Coordinates of C-alpha atoms and ligand atoms in Angstrom, one line a residue:
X27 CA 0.0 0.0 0.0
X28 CA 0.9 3.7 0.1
X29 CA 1.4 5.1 3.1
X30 CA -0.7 8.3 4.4
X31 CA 3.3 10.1 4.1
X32 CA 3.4 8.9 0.6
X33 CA -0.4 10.0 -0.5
X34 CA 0.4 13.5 0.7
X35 CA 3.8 13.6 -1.1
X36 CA 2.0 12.9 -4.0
X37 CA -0.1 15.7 -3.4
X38 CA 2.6 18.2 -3.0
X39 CA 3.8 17.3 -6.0
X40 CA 0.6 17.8 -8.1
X41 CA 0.1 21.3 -6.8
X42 CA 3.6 22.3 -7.0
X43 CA 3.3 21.7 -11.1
X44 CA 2.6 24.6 -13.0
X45 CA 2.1 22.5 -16.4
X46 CA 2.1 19.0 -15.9
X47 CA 0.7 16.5 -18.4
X48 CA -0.3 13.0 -17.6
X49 CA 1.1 9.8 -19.5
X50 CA -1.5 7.0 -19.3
X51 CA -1.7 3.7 -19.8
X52 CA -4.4 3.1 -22.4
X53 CA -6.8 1.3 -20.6
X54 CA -9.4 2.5 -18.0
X55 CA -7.7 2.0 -15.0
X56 CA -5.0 4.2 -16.7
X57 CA -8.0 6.5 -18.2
X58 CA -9.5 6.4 -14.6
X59 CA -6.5 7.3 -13.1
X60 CA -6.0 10.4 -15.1
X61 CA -9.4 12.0 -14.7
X62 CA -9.4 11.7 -11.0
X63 CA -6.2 13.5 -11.1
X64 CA -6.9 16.0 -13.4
X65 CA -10.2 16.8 -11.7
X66 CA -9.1 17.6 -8.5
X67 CA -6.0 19.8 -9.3
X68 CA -7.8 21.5 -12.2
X69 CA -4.0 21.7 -14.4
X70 CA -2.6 19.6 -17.3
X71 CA -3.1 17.8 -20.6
X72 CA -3.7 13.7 -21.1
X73 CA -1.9 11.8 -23.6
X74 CA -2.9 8.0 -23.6
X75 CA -0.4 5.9 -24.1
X76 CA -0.7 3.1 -26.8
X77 CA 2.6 1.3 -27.1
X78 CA 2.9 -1.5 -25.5
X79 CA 4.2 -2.6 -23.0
X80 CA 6.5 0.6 -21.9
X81 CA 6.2 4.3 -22.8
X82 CA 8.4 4.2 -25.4
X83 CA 10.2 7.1 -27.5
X84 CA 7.6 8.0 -29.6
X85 CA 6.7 10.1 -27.1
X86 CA 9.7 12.1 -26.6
X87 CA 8.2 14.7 -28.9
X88 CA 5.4 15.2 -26.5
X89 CA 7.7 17.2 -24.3
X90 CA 8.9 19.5 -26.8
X91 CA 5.4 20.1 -27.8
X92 CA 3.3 20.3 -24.2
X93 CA 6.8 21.6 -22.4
X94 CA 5.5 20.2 -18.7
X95 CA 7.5 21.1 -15.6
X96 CA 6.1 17.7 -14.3
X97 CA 5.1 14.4 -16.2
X98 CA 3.1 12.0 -14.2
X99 CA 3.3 8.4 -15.5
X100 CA 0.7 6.5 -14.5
X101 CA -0.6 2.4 -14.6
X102 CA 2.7 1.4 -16.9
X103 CA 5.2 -0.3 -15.9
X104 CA 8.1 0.3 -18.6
X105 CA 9.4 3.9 -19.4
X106 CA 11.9 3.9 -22.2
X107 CA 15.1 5.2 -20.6
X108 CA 15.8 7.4 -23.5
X109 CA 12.7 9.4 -22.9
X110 CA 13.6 10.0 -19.6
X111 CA 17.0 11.0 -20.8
X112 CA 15.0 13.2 -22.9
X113 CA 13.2 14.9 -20.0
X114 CA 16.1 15.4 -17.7
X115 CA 17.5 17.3 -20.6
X116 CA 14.9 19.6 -20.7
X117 CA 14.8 20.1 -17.0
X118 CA 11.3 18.1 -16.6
X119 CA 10.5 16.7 -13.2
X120 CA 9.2 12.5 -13.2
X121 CA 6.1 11.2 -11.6
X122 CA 5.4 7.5 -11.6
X123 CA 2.6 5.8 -10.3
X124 CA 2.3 2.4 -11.1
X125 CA 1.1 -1.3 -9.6
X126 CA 2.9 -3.6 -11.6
X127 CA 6.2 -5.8 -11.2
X128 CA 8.8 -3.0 -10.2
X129 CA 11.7 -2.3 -12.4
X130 CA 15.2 -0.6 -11.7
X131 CA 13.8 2.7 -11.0
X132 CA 16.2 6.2 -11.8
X133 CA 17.1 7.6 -9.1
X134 CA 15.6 10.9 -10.0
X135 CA 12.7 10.0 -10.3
X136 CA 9.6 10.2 -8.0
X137 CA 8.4 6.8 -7.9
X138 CA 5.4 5.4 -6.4
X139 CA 4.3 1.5 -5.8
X140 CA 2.0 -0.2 -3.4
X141 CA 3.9 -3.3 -4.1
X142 CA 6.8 -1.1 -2.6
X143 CA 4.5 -0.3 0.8
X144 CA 4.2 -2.6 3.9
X145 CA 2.1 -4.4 3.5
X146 CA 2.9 -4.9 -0.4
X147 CA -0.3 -4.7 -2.4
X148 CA -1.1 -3.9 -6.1
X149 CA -4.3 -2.1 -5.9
X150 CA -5.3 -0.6 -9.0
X151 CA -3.7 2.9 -9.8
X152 CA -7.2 4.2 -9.8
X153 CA -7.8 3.4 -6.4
X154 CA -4.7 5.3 -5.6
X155 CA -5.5 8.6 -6.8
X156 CA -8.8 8.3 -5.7
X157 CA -7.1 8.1 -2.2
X158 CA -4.8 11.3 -3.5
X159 CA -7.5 12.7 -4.8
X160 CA -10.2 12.5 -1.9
X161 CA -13.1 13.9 -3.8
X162 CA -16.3 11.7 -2.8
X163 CA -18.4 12.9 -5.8
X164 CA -15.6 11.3 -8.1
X165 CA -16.2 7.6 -6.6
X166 CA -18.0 6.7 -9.4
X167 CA -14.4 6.8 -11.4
X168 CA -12.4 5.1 -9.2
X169 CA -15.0 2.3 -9.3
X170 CA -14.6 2.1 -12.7
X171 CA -11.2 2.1 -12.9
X172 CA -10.9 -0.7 -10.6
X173 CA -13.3 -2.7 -12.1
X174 CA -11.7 -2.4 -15.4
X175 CA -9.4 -4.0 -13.8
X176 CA -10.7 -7.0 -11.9
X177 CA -10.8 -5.5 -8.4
X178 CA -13.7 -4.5 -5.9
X179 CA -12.2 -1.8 -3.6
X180 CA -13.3 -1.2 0.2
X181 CA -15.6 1.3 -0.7
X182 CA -17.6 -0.6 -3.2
X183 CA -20.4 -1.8 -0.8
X184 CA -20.9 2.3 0.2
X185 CA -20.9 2.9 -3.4
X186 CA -23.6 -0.1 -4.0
X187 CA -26.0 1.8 -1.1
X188 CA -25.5 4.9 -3.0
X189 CA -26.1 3.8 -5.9
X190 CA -28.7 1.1 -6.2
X191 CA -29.4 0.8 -10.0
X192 CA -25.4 0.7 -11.1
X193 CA -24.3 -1.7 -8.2
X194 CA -25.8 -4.2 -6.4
X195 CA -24.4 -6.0 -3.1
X196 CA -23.9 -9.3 -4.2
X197 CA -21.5 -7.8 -7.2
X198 CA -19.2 -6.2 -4.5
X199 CA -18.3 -10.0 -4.1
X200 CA -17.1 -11.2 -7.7
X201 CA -15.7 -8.7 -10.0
X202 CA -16.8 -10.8 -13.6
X203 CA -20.0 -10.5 -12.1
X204 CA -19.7 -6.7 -11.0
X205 CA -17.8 -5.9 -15.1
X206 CA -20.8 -8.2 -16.7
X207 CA -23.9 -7.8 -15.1
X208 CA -24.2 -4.6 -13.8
X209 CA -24.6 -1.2 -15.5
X210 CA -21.6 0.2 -14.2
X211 CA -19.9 -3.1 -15.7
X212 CA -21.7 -1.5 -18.5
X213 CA -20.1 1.3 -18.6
X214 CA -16.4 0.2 -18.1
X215 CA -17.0 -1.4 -21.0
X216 CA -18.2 1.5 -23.0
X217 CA -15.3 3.9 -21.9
X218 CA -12.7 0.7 -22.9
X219 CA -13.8 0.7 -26.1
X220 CA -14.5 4.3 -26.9
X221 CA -10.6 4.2 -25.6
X222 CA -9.9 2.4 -29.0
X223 CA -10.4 5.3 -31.4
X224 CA -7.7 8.1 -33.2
X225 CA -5.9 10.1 -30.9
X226 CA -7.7 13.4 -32.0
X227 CA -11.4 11.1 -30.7
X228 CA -10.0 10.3 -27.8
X229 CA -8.9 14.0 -26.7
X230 CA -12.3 15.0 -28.0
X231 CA -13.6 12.3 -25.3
X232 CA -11.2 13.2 -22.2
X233 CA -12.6 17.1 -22.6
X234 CA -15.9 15.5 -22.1
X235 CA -15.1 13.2 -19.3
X236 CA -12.8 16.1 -17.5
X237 CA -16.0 18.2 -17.3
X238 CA -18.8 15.9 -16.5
X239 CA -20.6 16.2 -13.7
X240 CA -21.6 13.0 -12.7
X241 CA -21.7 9.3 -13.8
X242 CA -25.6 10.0 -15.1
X243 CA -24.5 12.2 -17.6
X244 CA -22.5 9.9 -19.0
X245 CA -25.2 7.0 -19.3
X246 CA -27.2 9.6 -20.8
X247 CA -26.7 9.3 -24.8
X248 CA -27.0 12.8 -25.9
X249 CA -25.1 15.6 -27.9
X250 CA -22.8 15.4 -25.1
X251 CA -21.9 12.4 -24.9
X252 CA -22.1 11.2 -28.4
X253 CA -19.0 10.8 -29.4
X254 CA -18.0 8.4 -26.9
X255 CA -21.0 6.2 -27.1
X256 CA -20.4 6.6 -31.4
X257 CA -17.4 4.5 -31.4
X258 CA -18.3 2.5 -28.4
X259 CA -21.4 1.4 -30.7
X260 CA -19.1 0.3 -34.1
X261 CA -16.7 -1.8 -32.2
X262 CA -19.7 -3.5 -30.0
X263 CA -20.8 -4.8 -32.9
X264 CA -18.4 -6.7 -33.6
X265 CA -17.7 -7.6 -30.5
X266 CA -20.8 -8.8 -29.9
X267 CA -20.4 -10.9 -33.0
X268 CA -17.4 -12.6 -32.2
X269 CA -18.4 -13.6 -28.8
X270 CA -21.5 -15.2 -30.0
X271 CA -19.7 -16.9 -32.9
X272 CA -17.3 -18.3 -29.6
X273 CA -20.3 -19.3 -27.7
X274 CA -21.2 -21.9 -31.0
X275 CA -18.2 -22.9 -30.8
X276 CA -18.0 -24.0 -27.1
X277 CA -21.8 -25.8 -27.9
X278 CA -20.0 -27.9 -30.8
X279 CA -17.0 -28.8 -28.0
X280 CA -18.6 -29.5 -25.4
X281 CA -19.7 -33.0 -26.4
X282 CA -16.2 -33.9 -27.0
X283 CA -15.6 -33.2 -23.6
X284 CA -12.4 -31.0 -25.2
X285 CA -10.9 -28.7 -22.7
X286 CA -9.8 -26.0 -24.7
X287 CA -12.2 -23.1 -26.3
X288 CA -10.0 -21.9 -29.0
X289 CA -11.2 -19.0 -30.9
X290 CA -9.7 -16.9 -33.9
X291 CA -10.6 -13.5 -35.3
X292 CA -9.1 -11.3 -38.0
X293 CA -10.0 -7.6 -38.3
X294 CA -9.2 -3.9 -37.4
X295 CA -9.6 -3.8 -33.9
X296 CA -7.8 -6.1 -31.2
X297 CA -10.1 -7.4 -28.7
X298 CA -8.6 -10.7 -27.4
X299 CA -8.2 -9.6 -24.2
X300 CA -12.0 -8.0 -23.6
X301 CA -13.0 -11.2 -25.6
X302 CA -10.9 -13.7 -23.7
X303 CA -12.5 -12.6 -20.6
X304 CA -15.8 -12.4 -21.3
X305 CA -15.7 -16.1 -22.9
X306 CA -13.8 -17.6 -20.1
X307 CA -16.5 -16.0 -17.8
X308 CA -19.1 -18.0 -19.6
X309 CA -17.3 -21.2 -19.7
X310 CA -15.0 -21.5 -16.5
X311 CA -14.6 -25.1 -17.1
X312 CA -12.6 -24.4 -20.4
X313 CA -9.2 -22.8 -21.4
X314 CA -9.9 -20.3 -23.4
X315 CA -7.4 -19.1 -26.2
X316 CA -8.2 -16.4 -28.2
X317 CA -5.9 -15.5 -31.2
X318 CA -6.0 -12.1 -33.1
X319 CA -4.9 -12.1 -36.5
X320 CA -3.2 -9.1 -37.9
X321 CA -1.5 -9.6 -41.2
X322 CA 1.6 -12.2 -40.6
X323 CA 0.9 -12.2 -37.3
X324 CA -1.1 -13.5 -34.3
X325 CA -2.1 -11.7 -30.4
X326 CA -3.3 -14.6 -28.2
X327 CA -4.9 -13.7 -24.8
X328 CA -5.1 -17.2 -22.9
X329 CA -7.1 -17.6 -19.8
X330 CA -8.1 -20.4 -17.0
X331 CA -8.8 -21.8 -14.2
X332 CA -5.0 -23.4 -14.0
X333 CA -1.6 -22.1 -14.6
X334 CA -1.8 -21.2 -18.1
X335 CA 1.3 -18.7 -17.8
X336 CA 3.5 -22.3 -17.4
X337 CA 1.1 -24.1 -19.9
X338 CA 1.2 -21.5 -22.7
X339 CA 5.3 -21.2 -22.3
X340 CA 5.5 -25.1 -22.9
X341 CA 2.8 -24.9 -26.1
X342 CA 5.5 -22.1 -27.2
X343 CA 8.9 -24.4 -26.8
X344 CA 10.2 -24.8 -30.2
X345 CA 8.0 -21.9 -31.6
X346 CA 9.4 -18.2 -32.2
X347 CA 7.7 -15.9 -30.2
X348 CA 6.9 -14.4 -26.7
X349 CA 4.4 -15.5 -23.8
X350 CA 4.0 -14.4 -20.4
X351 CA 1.6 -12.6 -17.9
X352 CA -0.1 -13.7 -14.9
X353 CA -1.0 -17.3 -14.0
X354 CA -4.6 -16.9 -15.0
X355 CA -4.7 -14.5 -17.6
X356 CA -1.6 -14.0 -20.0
X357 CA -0.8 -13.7 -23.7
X358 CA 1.5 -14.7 -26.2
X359 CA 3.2 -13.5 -30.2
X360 CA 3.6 -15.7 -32.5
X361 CA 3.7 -15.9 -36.2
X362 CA 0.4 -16.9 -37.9
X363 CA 2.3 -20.0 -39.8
X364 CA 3.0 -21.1 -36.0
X365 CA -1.1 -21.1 -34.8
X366 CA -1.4 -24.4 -35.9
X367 CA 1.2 -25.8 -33.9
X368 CA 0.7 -23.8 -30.6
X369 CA -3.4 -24.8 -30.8
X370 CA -1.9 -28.7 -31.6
X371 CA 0.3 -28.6 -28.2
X372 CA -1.9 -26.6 -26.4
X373 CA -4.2 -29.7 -26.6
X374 CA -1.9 -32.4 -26.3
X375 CA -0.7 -30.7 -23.1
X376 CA -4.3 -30.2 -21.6
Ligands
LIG405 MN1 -3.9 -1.0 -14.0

């Protein structure tokens, strides 16, 4: 956790920045994490950040173009030491608030980590500048943010009382129930995929979410809110679409008593993650392994009630590529002409 010493640091340095921008992972604990922040210090510009898995270089023009004082970094775990080169250059103070596996960390730099904390936790970042932030009528976007990100936090059951038609009780207790069958679930899933869109979109939709009053303005779908719910809409579609095409598939498996769901989509957006989830909460039972196809190569999100980190890195032996993640919920590269293969040991293994 972060200690009480540690939340107010973090204060300090948010009002001691005259200019600051915020780096953010781009993903709605990231997106949550940014909007709690920018709401209570009423400073600074957003820039969502899509490489993967660090902040990476591309972004070094950023500073020349915003010119912070202070950069706050927040839900990634990788910062590409050149941009922070970059920054110290140009005299640029380092924020970083992060939850994942911590990495050699600059001296210079402010760093911030529950994992770090006695005890060590890894809370959502969301739930952390919600504590930073303090502002009760912003609950709502910590919620989400946690959510997003498979975690119920301490105030959840407060937030259920409050707000009876979003939440309910019995969610605060199971966060796939909590994402998929309630209407703040709902609306994590909205803001995730509206998060999918050109840069210049999603700018358009942090102005809307920095001003909004309250979470019933955003599940209103008017003028306002349009834009978000516009692109939310197109990739639901086919979201929607591929999960029911998965769900046929599981019927057809089931009889052969197989243990792996495999699934494999081509198209503009990846989803294998959101859709991995979603069809491993229908069908526990099953590994699911959902592979992305983009040109000459393939995104698989793998997920189960066993170790699939361990089972996914023996599928890969003898194929080129990368795997790793957590041990129920991780991915893996390969190339496509190496699918076959990785689905073949996949089920020999299981
Ligand atoms: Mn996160």
């Amino acid at each position: 956790m972060l200690s009480e010493k540690q939340i107010q640091d973090f204060r300090e340095l948010l009002e001691q920045a005259q200019n600051p921008v915020f780096f953010f992972d781009n993903d709605v604990d990231g997106l949550s994490s940014f909007l709690l922040l920018r709401r209570f210090c009423r400073k600074g510009k957003g820039v969502a950040i899509k490489t993967f898995p660090g902040l990476d270089t591309s972004y070094n023009r950023k500073l020349h173009e915003l010119k912070p004082d202070y950069i706050f970094v927040l839900d990634k775990p990788i910062i590409a030491q050149d941009f922070i080169d970059e920054a110290k250059k140009l005299n640029i103070k380092i924020v970083w608030l992060d939850h994942h596996p911590i990495q050699e960390i600059d001296k210079e730099i402010y760093y911030f980590n529950p994992l770090q904390g006695k005890p060590s936790s890894n809370e959502p970042v969301a739930y952390w500048t919600y504590k930073i932030s303090g502002k009760k009528e912003d609950q709502w976007i910590a919620m989400l943010g946690c959510l997003a990100d498979w975690f119920i936090p301490d105030f959840s059951e407060e937030f259920a009382k409050e707000n009876p038609g979003l939440f309910t009780i019995t969610a605060t207790k199971d966060p796939a129930k909590a994402l998929y069958e309630t209407e703040l679930g709902r609306l994590a899933k909205v803001l995730s995929f509206a998060l999918k869109d050109r840069t210049t979109a999603v700018v358009k939709m942090l102005r809307i979410l920095i001003n909004i009053k309250g979470i019933q303005e955003l599940i209103k779908e008017d003028s306002k809110t349009i834009p978000i719910y516009t692109r939310f809409k197109q990739i639901d579609r086919r979201y929607s679409k591929y999960l029911e095409k998965a769900k046929q598939i599981s019927k057809e498996i089931k009889n052969k008593d197989k243990k792996l769901l495999f699934f494999q989509y081509a198209g503009q957006f990846s989803l294998s993650g959101e859709l991995a989830n979603e069809i491993y909460y229908n069908f526990p039972n099953k590994v699911v392994l959902v592979a992305y196809i983009k040109g000459s190569k393939v995104n698989c999100s793998i997920r189960g009630k066993i170790d699939v980190r361990t089972l996914v890195a023996r599928a890969m032996e003898g194929i080129e590529g990368t795997s790793g993640g957590h041990k129920n919920a991780c991915g893996a590269s390969l190339g496509i002409e190496d699918l076959p293969k990785l689905k073949d040991n996949m089920n020999k293994l299981l």
